[in-house]
Each structure stands twice: as structure tokens, then as C-alpha cells.
């Protein structure tokens, strides 16, 4: 039933892992017939998708179609929910994310995540950004200072925050707090950055800043973003994947998917006939 | 809104009973408001009356002894000399012992229930801990006399004093009779445990999932998540719970009276008997021989009341802080 299994793009979307992984650009995510259950409820049905590195891939689709579930499978954040089960393959580079010997903590340091609702810790700006490196074992003050500065710069927050690093993160505006959360994720120096509707609660200007940020970050990272805003998906993403009722209906280059979708359901969604 | 409807009806002029009913309901509304307001005002009024009554009754003792009432150790009804220092000291010391023992236990149980325990055992364990709060004080006292005191006398006290060699310090020196500030403190620990653990559990459960997920997504282990994200967020609420426990411990009477040995003496040794304000009042009230004696007991009551009110006020404020900022205090 997986729609990606049809059509000429199959070979591109679903290559064998070894062939798919570019040796020089780590950070490729490959799903191969990946299914996911919350207890008895199946939320993902045999999803096969290749997410290339150094680009932005947007996951779109109506509410409840499994976008967040897929995203949170990549860093195994769903593990904390009792009764979840997976089937099929989900690979980061050549590693099976769900293999029993995978160190989840190490995985989550390679795969950063930013949530819909910004969630800084009630600590100082500095301590927020330094949280990841610290639990990672970095104790040296000068090293931490440097990581914090670099991460804040990459998240385009340095100029606004540099004079108040010791102030509580909660004194920042919403848009700044969201960029702080991006900086916090970047401090671990991840290869992959997952964003679940990162701008849906932000005003247009703050949204634009986050989008610009993604544009810069994709030079070094694999970025996967869930968004309900199709204009936003069109603006920021190189690739797009359309989910519907737990199935991956169609995936491809964003422009092609948006202008000439192959599947009727995709077209219906894009033209606003449902969802 | 209903008045607007009423006006329309009157304008139509064809429905007599309805305006009447509306006037009636407006009056009922007002009466209702007044009655409820009166009820609500009763409580602060009662509190005020209590303070005034205690203050008036305790005034002779305060005037007679002045500040020495709080600092002197002599409590001699025969000679008519009253100093409440040993009772104040005993109250504070037993409460501190209770908190030192009950805090790690209570917070630990709360953390276990909020973050670690399998879902199936959470409810039963929480229920059992809550049940501790339902046991009557006098039952704790009986249990203390027949189980705790022999255990302290024969096992724990000799162990602390001799085996661990703590007898060299002032805190664990002297004979081990059993009835002591240590015994009272330990029974208080069991009694305040459910309060500390219930409130801690509540604030821990109130820590948003997004905070836990933020830590996990950054590669925190479960323990790192608890230490770095959950506890800091819930900290002031947990402290509020501890102080609320302190409020309970300060005023607890029956079990303490049965276990503390009731002696007017300040001793650094926790193995020695002592007194608390609450047990002093409970013990002597019925046989207060003179007006001054009675007045002194009232003054002790006022002191205890004021201390407890302050402690509770601080606790409420801290718990309220967590709910208000929704984020603990940065
Ligand atoms: N913790 C859970 N337990 C059980 N079912 C869940 C859980 N989380 C999600 N689901 C179900 O899984 C399906 C997919 O949910 P998911 O959150 O992935 O959707 P989504 O595409 O992210 O939706 P939205 O756009 O509203 O965020 C839904 O039917 C949802 O009800
Ligand atoms: Mg979602």
C-alpha cells in the first residue's frame, strides 16, 4: 500500500542503504518499510523514504497522519512511551537506529531536536546551551564558553544574547527562546536536526528568522522539518514527503511535489481540499 | 442578561409573572452573595479571634517575664516561674530531626512514583504512602512506645553511640533510656512523610513533558534528566512541601507527648528526653493550678501558633510560585 513503492522514483527514494549513503556526507536517514505502533494503534505503515544530508526535508500532511511519530522515531524519543513497537528498518548512515545495541544517548547527541513549543530550561541562557556538552562530559570552562558562543552564533542569537548570558532564558522573547532551543541542540554538534513545527507559534518576523537560519544550517546538517504551513515547506525545503493516515503517499523534490504531484491525494491536500 | 429579557417582557406588557420572578431572583442572588461572603469572612475573623484570645490570656505571663519567657529554662509552677525555652528548643530539634529523615525518603518516594516506577505499582504505592497520613496520632504513639522505644533503647541508640562511636560527640552522649528527642523526631518523620511525598509527587508530575523531552532529546540519561531538568523545575514546590511537613511536625502533639519523655531541660544530646510546646500544653493544661500557670500555657500556645503560621505561609508561597510561573524559579 506504500505509495512510494510505486513509480519511477522508487529507486531514488528507496535505494539499498549501502548504495544510498554518500561516503563523504554523513547524516543520511533511510527508512525501509518502517512501521510504528502505539500499543495496538498502528501510526506508521511501511514507510520507505530516503532523507539526504545537507538539505532540508519537509514532512507535510494533515493532522494525525504520523509526521511527529516519524520524526520522533529518528531520535527514538518515542521510546519513553510504554507499549510502542516498530518494524522494518530505520537507518542513520549505516546504523540501524532500532538495533538493540544502539546507545540511545549517543544517538540523541547525533540527532538534535527542536519542538513546536519552545522549551528552554528555567536556567540561564548560558546553562541552557551548555546543557548538552556538560552531560556529554565537557567540563572545561573555556571549551564550554567557546561552544556556547559558537552555538549561539549559528542560531543567530549571539548578538541579542551576548550581554545577558547569565540571565534566565525565560526573559527572552518567544522567537528568541526558540532560537535558543536551536542553539541548545546545535551545541551537541549533531549531524541531524529534527524540527517539529518549530515556527507554528511564532509571529511572522520570528518565523522568517528561523527559516533563514535553516537555510544557513542546511549547508552542514541533515534537516527534517514537520510543518503545517505549505508555503513554509515550499520556501525552506529541498525535498518534501507527504504523509496521509500513516502512509507515505509521495516524496520527492519539493518543487516537483508541489507543482506536479503524481498522487491524487497529494494534489487534494496541496490544493486545500482536505486536511 | 436576564434583566434585559425582563425589560423586554415589561415593554410587551403581557406577561405579569416574569418580571416578578426576575426581581425575586435578583434578591436571591444578592442574599446568596451576602451569605457566602459572610461565610468566607468567618474564617479570617475566627483566626483573628483566636490570636486575640491567646494574646489576652497569655499577656500576664509575657508581662511578668518579658523576653525571658522565651529564653529561660526554668519552668516551675510551684515557685510560679515560667520559661518556655526547653519546649521551644525541643519543638525545633524534633522537627529538624523529622525533616532530615523524612525529606530524602519523601522526595525519593515521590521521584520513584513520578518517574521510575512501572505504571502498575504507582497507584498502590501512592495510596499506601497517603494512608500513613490517615493513622491517628495516638496510634503512632502506642506503636512508638511498644516498638520504636525498645528498638531505640536496645539497638539503634547503642549502635549510634558505641558502634559508630558517635557517643564522643555531644549529640549522642549519655544514657539511652528510650524516650527522647530522637524518638519523637523519628515518629514525626513517619508522620510528615506522606505530606512531603504527596506534595513532591504533585509538583513533579506538574513538570511539563516538554521539559523532560528537552533533556532526553539532548542525550540525557534518565537520571541526568531527573537531576538536570525535573528537580530544578520542581525545586521550589518540593521545598514548599518540606516546609508544610515542618508545619505539621511543629504542632504534632499526641505521639510526641508519648515518646519525648516530657522533661524541662535543654540537652544537646538527642538521646536525652525533652519537651515540645504542644506536649507541654497538652500535659499541663488540665492541672494548671494558678492563673499565671494558665497564662503561661496560653503564651506558649501563642508562640507555637505564630511560628506555625509563619512556616505555613512560607510553604504556601513557595508552592504557589511554582504554579504561577509555570516554570519554577530560574
Ligand atoms: N502517545 C500516543 N499514544 C497513542 N497514540 C498516539 C500517541 N501519539 C500519537 N498517537 C496517534 O498516532 C497517530 C499519529 O500521530 P502524530 O502525532 O504522529 O501525528 P502528526 O502528523 O504529528 O499530527 P499533528 O500534525 O497534529 O501534529 C495519531 O492517530 C495519534 O492519535
Ligand atoms: Mg505532530
XYZ file of C-alpha atoms and ligand atoms in Angstrom:
637
model
C 0.000 0.000 0.000
C 3.013 2.228 0.481
C 2.678 4.643 -2.368
C 6.382 5.296 -2.531
C 6.766 1.769 -3.791
C 5.104 2.774 -6.990
C 6.511 4.890 -9.757
C 9.870 5.566 -11.256
C 11.179 7.415 -8.222
C 11.264 4.302 -6.150
C 14.896 3.670 -6.869
C 15.755 7.167 -5.782
C 13.603 7.181 -2.704
C 14.434 3.694 -1.659
C 17.875 2.590 -2.549
C 19.684 -0.108 -0.698
C 21.316 1.514 2.298
C 24.890 0.908 1.222
C 24.359 2.386 -2.203
C 22.404 5.288 -0.800
C 24.916 6.542 1.701
C 27.302 9.110 0.373
C 30.648 8.336 1.896
C 31.576 11.971 2.291
C 28.379 13.347 3.788
C 27.281 11.527 6.905
C 23.766 12.168 8.103
C 21.662 10.209 5.653
C 18.460 8.802 7.071
C 16.879 5.823 5.386
C 13.533 4.287 6.226
C 12.781 0.926 4.699
C 9.283 -0.451 5.270
C 9.317 1.225 8.649
C 6.161 0.698 10.710
C 5.272 2.016 14.109
C 2.654 1.056 16.693
C 1.389 2.803 19.818
C 0.102 -0.289 21.581
C -2.448 -1.667 19.159
C -2.742 1.520 17.121
C -0.554 1.486 14.038
C 0.637 5.032 13.391
C 3.060 4.349 10.514
C 2.558 1.821 7.717
C 5.675 0.595 5.919
C 7.213 3.960 5.298
C 10.124 3.938 2.854
C 11.953 7.203 2.494
C 15.438 8.471 1.922
C 16.381 11.725 3.602
C 19.589 13.088 2.097
C 22.186 15.043 4.060
C 22.927 18.742 3.628
C 19.412 19.616 2.722
C 16.048 20.355 4.254
C 13.351 17.709 4.013
C 9.815 18.769 4.891
C 7.211 16.330 6.204
C 3.716 17.521 5.384
C 0.244 16.112 5.736
C -2.978 16.531 7.641
C -3.134 16.378 11.421
C -2.653 12.943 12.938
C -1.065 11.412 9.854
C 2.107 10.362 11.664
C 4.580 13.149 10.897
C 5.613 13.650 14.511
C 5.701 9.923 15.068
C 8.130 9.500 12.185
C 10.245 12.430 13.340
C 10.412 11.203 16.913
C 11.338 7.742 15.711
C 14.562 9.114 14.285
C 15.904 10.052 17.739
C 13.915 7.329 19.480
C 12.121 9.837 21.663
C 9.061 7.622 21.359
C 10.862 5.018 23.424
C 9.670 6.596 26.646
C 6.038 5.884 25.734
C 5.070 2.454 27.057
C 3.875 -0.138 24.594
C 5.434 1.219 21.419
C 6.731 -1.197 18.784
C 8.484 -0.843 15.459
C 9.018 -2.986 12.408
C 11.181 -2.595 9.336
C 14.355 -0.591 9.123
C 15.295 2.933 10.081
C 18.914 3.786 9.420
C 21.157 6.681 10.259
C 24.015 6.271 7.819
C 24.573 2.556 8.031
C 23.422 2.073 11.588
C 20.059 0.568 12.399
C 18.601 3.098 14.836
C 16.438 0.435 16.465
C 19.130 -2.211 16.809
C 19.318 -3.394 20.392
C 22.961 -2.482 20.819
C 22.445 1.145 19.783
C 23.280 3.572 22.556
C 20.206 5.795 22.650
C 22.034 8.540 24.500
C 24.758 8.694 21.857
C 22.126 8.601 19.110
C 20.322 11.586 20.594
C 23.548 13.513 20.733
C 23.987 12.965 17.000
C 20.347 13.774 16.281
C 19.217 17.078 17.750
C 15.572 18.049 18.107
C 13.577 21.263 18.339
C 9.978 21.191 19.473
C 6.841 23.058 18.478
C 6.605 24.809 21.811
C 9.971 26.227 22.808
C 11.063 24.572 25.999
C 14.173 26.145 27.465
C 15.117 25.016 30.951
C 14.438 27.551 33.691
C 18.146 28.271 33.829
C 20.426 30.926 32.418
C 20.903 31.285 28.659
C 24.442 30.009 29.070
C 23.436 26.951 31.097
C 20.766 26.069 28.561
C 23.236 25.946 25.693
C 25.895 24.249 27.811
C 23.489 21.540 29.000
C 24.226 19.060 26.219
C 28.019 19.422 26.236
C 28.033 19.188 30.025
C 26.156 15.915 30.242
C 28.354 14.835 27.370
C 31.331 15.211 29.661
C 32.731 18.637 28.729
C 33.776 20.288 31.969
C 36.428 22.760 30.865
C 35.172 26.332 31.214
C 36.986 27.811 28.227
C 35.794 24.998 25.945
C 32.243 25.475 27.144
C 32.468 29.231 26.608
C 33.532 28.616 23.065
C 30.828 26.045 22.351
C 28.180 28.361 23.794
C 29.339 31.310 21.700
C 29.596 29.233 18.543
C 26.196 27.636 19.008
C 24.522 30.956 19.719
C 26.164 32.407 16.618
C 24.979 29.511 14.483
C 21.474 30.052 15.827
C 21.744 33.784 15.043
C 21.155 34.676 18.672
C 24.626 35.758 19.729
C 24.193 39.486 19.165
C 20.999 39.577 21.178
C 22.234 37.327 23.976
C 25.913 38.024 24.414
C 25.418 40.679 27.088
C 22.985 38.635 29.130
C 24.305 35.095 29.049
C 23.706 34.747 32.793
C 20.131 36.000 32.601
C 17.298 33.496 32.776
C 16.353 32.032 29.424
C 12.740 32.779 30.286
C 13.404 36.512 29.963
C 13.846 36.096 26.190
C 11.004 36.610 23.733
C 9.262 33.579 22.253
C 11.182 33.763 18.986
C 14.457 34.179 20.848
C 13.627 31.248 23.100
C 13.004 29.089 20.055
C 16.351 30.095 18.561
C 17.890 29.365 21.960
C 16.454 25.862 21.736
C 18.043 25.529 18.295
C 21.350 26.732 19.739
C 20.983 24.240 22.562
C 20.508 21.425 20.067
C 23.456 22.638 17.964
C 25.765 22.680 20.977
C 25.948 18.897 20.771
C 27.246 19.335 17.239
C 24.660 16.973 15.768
C 24.612 15.632 12.223
C 20.836 15.728 12.040
C 18.421 18.367 13.240
C 14.749 17.445 13.659
C 12.203 20.240 13.952
C 8.556 19.609 14.808
C 6.525 22.631 13.697
C 9.228 24.932 15.048
C 7.573 28.146 13.894
C 3.892 27.433 14.327
C 3.668 29.515 17.492
C 5.872 32.351 16.269
C 4.978 35.679 14.699
C 5.882 36.230 11.024
C 9.150 38.024 11.716
C 10.377 35.428 14.185
C 9.277 32.733 11.730
C 11.299 34.357 8.973
C 14.383 34.416 11.171
C 14.023 30.703 11.904
C 13.577 29.974 8.202
C 16.692 31.958 7.312
C 18.506 30.046 9.979
C 17.515 26.714 8.463
C 18.739 27.933 5.109
C 22.187 28.537 6.568
C 22.290 25.395 8.683
C 21.469 23.037 5.858
C 24.952 23.577 4.483
C 26.247 21.373 7.280
C 23.304 19.353 8.558
C 20.552 16.998 7.626
C 17.415 18.922 8.484
C 13.993 17.337 8.798
C 11.116 19.686 9.485
C 7.453 18.982 10.139
C 5.246 21.854 9.125
C 1.592 22.572 8.520
C 2.477 25.655 6.584
C 2.783 24.644 2.953
C 4.255 27.989 1.933
C 6.877 27.485 4.538
C 7.606 23.977 3.290
C 7.919 25.387 -0.228
C 10.223 28.143 0.954
C 12.639 26.200 3.141
C 12.743 22.627 1.909
C 14.596 20.891 -0.899
C 12.701 17.661 -0.508
C 9.220 17.000 0.715
C 7.304 13.963 1.842
C 3.521 13.795 2.033
C 2.050 11.594 4.749
C -1.571 10.539 4.927
C -3.146 8.268 7.552
C 0.187 6.805 8.495
C 1.245 6.112 4.916
C 3.924 7.894 2.996
C 1.966 8.828 -0.120
C 4.588 10.607 -2.115
C 8.071 12.012 -1.727
C 10.396 13.937 -3.955
C 11.899 17.277 -4.824
C 9.772 19.941 -3.220
C 9.171 21.904 -6.401
C 8.042 18.848 -8.320
C 5.876 17.582 -5.495
C 4.173 20.943 -5.097
C 3.711 21.800 -8.756
C 3.031 18.418 -10.291
C 2.138 15.803 -7.709
C 1.723 12.305 -9.055
C -0.812 11.168 -6.491
C -4.338 12.410 -6.374
C -4.344 12.565 -2.588
C -1.271 14.783 -2.615
C -2.897 17.151 -5.027
C -6.075 17.220 -2.976
C -4.124 18.132 0.116
C -1.991 20.743 -1.586
C -4.994 22.443 -3.096
C -6.680 22.517 0.277
C -9.452 20.058 -0.437
C -8.795 18.338 2.874
C -6.509 18.484 5.936
C -28.737 39.353 30.740
C -31.885 38.122 32.435
C -32.695 41.717 33.385
C -32.540 42.666 29.725
C -35.023 39.914 28.947
C -37.200 41.195 31.759
C -37.239 44.706 30.322
C -38.375 43.337 27.005
C -41.195 41.461 28.706
C -42.302 44.541 30.597
C -42.330 46.523 27.374
C -44.598 43.923 25.876
C -46.749 44.204 28.946
C -48.420 40.852 28.503
C -46.575 38.649 30.934
C -47.003 39.695 34.545
C -45.320 36.885 36.498
C -41.989 37.090 34.755
C -40.808 40.491 35.949
C -41.747 39.391 39.471
C -39.703 36.297 39.172
C -36.764 38.269 37.897
C -36.920 40.697 40.806
C -37.126 37.706 43.129
C -34.134 36.055 41.566
C -32.154 39.298 41.789
C -32.873 39.431 45.504
C -31.988 35.788 45.904
C -28.788 36.486 44.042
C -27.903 39.274 46.414
C -28.777 37.229 49.503
C -26.722 34.366 48.180
C -23.721 36.634 47.644
C -24.066 38.116 51.112
C -24.350 34.756 52.836
C -21.331 33.370 51.039
C -19.309 36.493 51.725
C -20.229 36.244 55.380
C -19.148 32.605 55.458
C -15.884 33.473 53.763
C -15.226 36.293 56.215
C -15.879 33.970 59.150
C -12.590 32.197 58.697
C -10.208 35.150 58.927
C -12.408 36.516 61.708
C -12.072 33.259 63.601
C -8.323 33.347 63.152
C -8.202 36.888 64.441
C -10.348 35.979 67.441
C -8.048 33.087 68.203
C -4.974 35.294 68.174
C -6.690 37.927 70.301
C -7.903 35.358 72.828
C -4.475 33.719 73.056
C -2.810 37.113 73.261
C -5.089 38.377 76.018
C -4.823 35.174 78.014
C -1.072 34.955 77.582
C -0.475 38.623 78.260
C 0.053 38.297 82.077
C 2.827 35.767 81.528
C 4.501 37.858 78.828
C 4.278 40.988 81.029
C 5.600 39.212 84.069
C 8.608 37.552 82.487
C 9.168 39.657 79.391
C 11.568 38.273 76.831
C 12.912 35.813 79.410
C 9.740 33.815 78.915
C 11.191 32.672 75.608
C 14.807 32.273 76.783
C 14.665 30.974 80.346
C 14.804 27.253 81.079
C 13.073 27.262 84.404
C 9.504 26.032 84.383
C 8.409 25.782 87.982
C 4.688 26.035 88.691
C 5.278 25.756 92.440
C 7.532 28.783 92.533
C 5.480 30.493 89.834
C 8.405 30.851 87.406
C 7.848 30.080 83.750
C 10.411 29.920 80.959
C 9.496 28.115 77.758
C 12.961 27.759 76.216
C 13.212 23.941 76.615
C 9.847 23.448 74.956
C 10.741 25.778 72.088
C 14.109 24.064 71.744
C 12.546 20.594 71.819
C 9.961 21.595 69.233
C 12.617 22.878 66.862
C 15.010 19.965 67.374
C 12.425 17.209 66.954
C 11.084 18.931 63.842
C 14.554 19.203 62.351
C 15.216 15.506 63.014
C 11.909 14.717 61.349
C 12.797 16.741 58.274
C 16.315 15.330 57.989
C 14.894 11.813 57.953
C 11.678 12.397 56.039
C 12.930 14.706 53.276
C 15.159 12.260 51.381
C 12.638 9.489 51.943
C 9.629 11.557 50.891
C 11.255 13.121 47.838
C 12.716 9.758 46.916
C 9.330 8.077 47.064
C 7.831 10.938 45.036
C 10.510 10.637 42.351
C 10.049 6.902 42.249
C 6.328 7.361 41.766
C 6.559 10.134 39.185
C 9.448 8.915 37.052
C 10.702 5.448 37.806
C 8.009 3.063 38.962
C 6.186 0.918 36.440
C 2.727 2.328 35.845
C 1.035 -0.589 37.617
C 2.661 -0.047 41.000
C 2.317 3.752 41.074
C -1.233 3.946 42.323
C -0.923 1.279 45.047
C 2.314 2.698 46.422
C 0.970 6.244 46.366
C -2.117 5.025 48.153
C -0.099 3.276 50.858
C 2.030 6.346 51.475
C -1.057 8.556 51.630
C -2.521 6.112 54.102
C 0.222 6.987 56.572
C -1.470 10.360 56.954
C -4.724 8.705 57.975
C -3.353 6.850 61.005
C -4.370 8.615 64.238
C -1.606 10.260 66.179
C -2.297 8.234 69.308
C -1.790 5.015 67.372
C 1.614 6.259 66.273
C 2.298 6.983 69.927
C 1.336 3.458 71.007
C 3.390 1.920 68.233
C 6.245 4.155 69.319
C 6.047 3.014 72.919
C 5.842 -0.681 72.168
C 8.023 -0.971 69.091
C 10.131 2.118 68.469
C 11.320 2.778 72.023
C 12.555 -0.784 72.705
C 14.262 -0.771 69.311
C 15.941 2.548 70.052
C 16.954 1.526 73.557
C 18.354 -1.853 72.662
C 19.586 -1.448 69.119
C 19.745 1.949 67.459
C 20.965 4.087 70.331
C 23.785 1.747 71.411
C 24.683 1.384 67.738
C 24.909 5.121 67.150
C 26.652 5.800 70.430
C 29.055 2.897 70.747
C 29.425 1.054 67.455
C 29.647 4.179 65.318
C 31.465 5.952 68.133
C 29.154 8.969 67.959
C 28.936 8.891 71.761
C 32.014 11.086 71.790
C 30.019 13.945 70.316
C 27.574 15.897 72.449
C 24.693 14.874 70.229
C 24.717 11.190 71.115
C 26.162 11.109 74.606
C 24.528 9.998 77.834
C 22.339 7.080 78.833
C 19.873 5.555 76.395
C 16.535 5.316 78.145
C 14.402 5.308 75.053
C 12.030 8.254 75.466
C 13.987 11.049 73.861
C 14.053 13.797 71.305
C 15.391 11.240 68.845
C 12.351 9.013 69.390
C 9.976 11.942 68.970
C 11.843 13.134 65.889
C 11.681 9.714 64.252
C 7.976 9.276 64.865
C 7.435 12.773 63.475
C 9.424 11.745 60.419
C 6.974 8.945 59.698
C 4.055 11.273 60.287
C 5.214 14.056 57.940
C 6.476 11.662 55.268
C 3.104 11.425 53.465
C 2.801 15.209 53.278
C 6.258 15.690 51.826
C 5.879 12.846 49.379
C 2.347 13.754 48.262
C 3.217 17.368 47.525
C 6.537 16.495 45.927
C 4.808 13.936 43.734
C 2.275 16.508 42.660
C 4.836 19.123 41.684
C 6.996 16.507 39.959
C 4.017 15.361 37.910
C 3.332 19.008 37.100
C 6.723 19.343 35.428
C 5.738 19.576 31.757
C 6.553 16.709 29.446
C 8.324 19.201 27.213
C 10.966 19.730 29.895
C 11.659 16.037 30.214
C 11.739 15.605 26.445
C 14.081 18.564 26.067
C 16.597 16.865 28.329
C 16.175 13.419 26.757
C 16.487 14.835 23.244
C 19.830 16.334 24.210
C 21.146 12.926 25.154
C 20.431 12.924 28.880
C 20.064 9.594 30.633
C 17.017 9.170 32.807
C 18.942 10.129 35.904
C 20.513 13.164 34.200
C 17.064 14.205 33.087
C 15.739 13.965 36.648
C 18.664 15.811 38.131
C 19.118 18.452 35.479
C 15.593 19.149 34.256
C 12.945 17.727 36.560
C 14.204 18.573 40.039
C 15.337 22.139 39.252
C 11.939 22.821 37.738
C 10.091 21.415 40.732
C 12.526 22.648 43.351
C 10.585 25.429 44.987
C 7.441 23.286 45.096
C 9.339 20.474 46.786
C 10.741 22.935 49.296
C 7.194 24.123 49.903
C 6.138 20.539 50.603
C 9.001 20.105 53.049
C 8.072 23.270 54.888
C 4.448 22.195 55.003
C 5.719 18.991 56.626
C 7.640 21.175 59.046
C 4.403 22.943 59.914
C 2.852 19.589 60.757
C 5.826 18.486 62.793
C 5.872 21.665 64.874
C 2.311 21.247 66.074
C 2.051 17.480 66.380
C 1.074 16.642 69.946
C -0.120 13.210 70.970
C 2.532 10.882 69.615
C 5.288 13.259 70.642
C 3.943 13.594 74.162
C 4.017 9.821 74.473
C 7.610 9.489 73.289
C 9.654 12.535 74.207
C 9.957 11.954 77.945
C 8.487 15.334 78.925
C 11.347 16.975 80.771
C 12.029 20.705 81.079
C 15.642 20.650 80.136
C 17.753 21.721 77.228
C 20.164 18.954 76.387
C 22.391 18.807 73.357
C 22.127 15.019 73.340
C 19.373 13.658 71.141
C 19.230 10.580 73.370
C 18.022 12.757 76.254
C 14.347 13.403 76.963
C 12.912 16.846 76.311
C 9.676 18.693 75.763
C 7.788 20.353 72.964
C 5.414 23.281 73.117
C 2.461 21.199 72.029
C 3.071 18.405 74.530
C 3.707 20.923 77.299
C 0.269 22.431 76.767
C -1.394 19.026 76.472
C 0.225 17.750 79.649
C -0.276 20.678 81.965
C -3.451 22.333 80.851
C -5.811 20.179 82.892
C -3.874 20.656 86.095
C -2.918 24.294 85.755
C -3.075 25.441 89.336
C -2.841 29.197 89.113
C -3.874 31.979 86.764
C -0.254 32.646 85.937
C 0.320 28.985 85.045
C -2.658 29.083 82.725
C -1.473 32.327 81.236
C 1.988 30.859 80.653
C 0.463 27.919 78.779
C -1.581 30.323 76.672
C 1.572 32.271 75.894
C 3.240 29.035 74.778
C 0.208 28.397 72.603
C 0.502 31.819 71.013
C 4.199 31.292 70.343
C 3.516 27.955 68.683
C 0.654 29.450 66.689
C 2.778 32.308 65.376
C 5.671 30.031 64.419
C 3.349 27.600 62.631
C 1.553 30.387 60.763
C 4.829 31.821 59.511
C 6.106 28.407 58.420
C 2.871 27.588 56.627
C 2.807 30.982 54.975
C 6.261 30.425 53.537
C 5.311 26.947 52.335
C 2.138 28.106 50.583
C 4.012 30.920 48.938
C 6.667 28.563 47.561
C 4.130 26.075 46.215
C 2.152 28.941 44.694
C 5.301 30.221 42.996
C 5.664 27.008 41.014
C 2.097 27.095 39.760
C 2.293 30.786 38.913
C 5.458 30.975 36.823
C 4.741 27.512 35.467
C 8.454 27.066 35.466
C 9.800 27.108 38.959
C 12.107 29.937 39.819
C 15.026 30.337 37.468
N 1.368 8.640 22.731
C 0.473 8.148 21.843
N -0.276 7.082 22.173
C -1.158 6.573 21.306
N -1.386 7.069 20.075
C -0.679 8.135 19.688
C 0.293 8.739 20.548
N 0.831 9.800 19.903
C 0.231 9.843 18.701
N -0.671 8.859 18.567
C -1.508 8.588 17.365
O -0.667 8.360 16.269
C -1.170 8.993 15.131
C -0.111 9.899 14.535
O 0.161 10.944 15.436
P 1.254 12.054 15.173
O 1.417 12.833 16.425
O 2.458 11.419 14.628
O 0.540 12.943 14.063
P 1.032 14.289 13.391
O 1.071 14.029 11.928
O 2.251 14.776 14.037
O -0.175 15.251 13.700
P -0.149 16.810 14.004
O 0.021 17.462 12.697
O -1.477 17.067 14.594
O 0.970 17.058 14.943
C -2.422 9.722 15.547
O -3.513 8.951 15.165
C -2.322 9.802 17.032
O -3.596 9.736 17.606
Mg 2.730 16.479 15.295
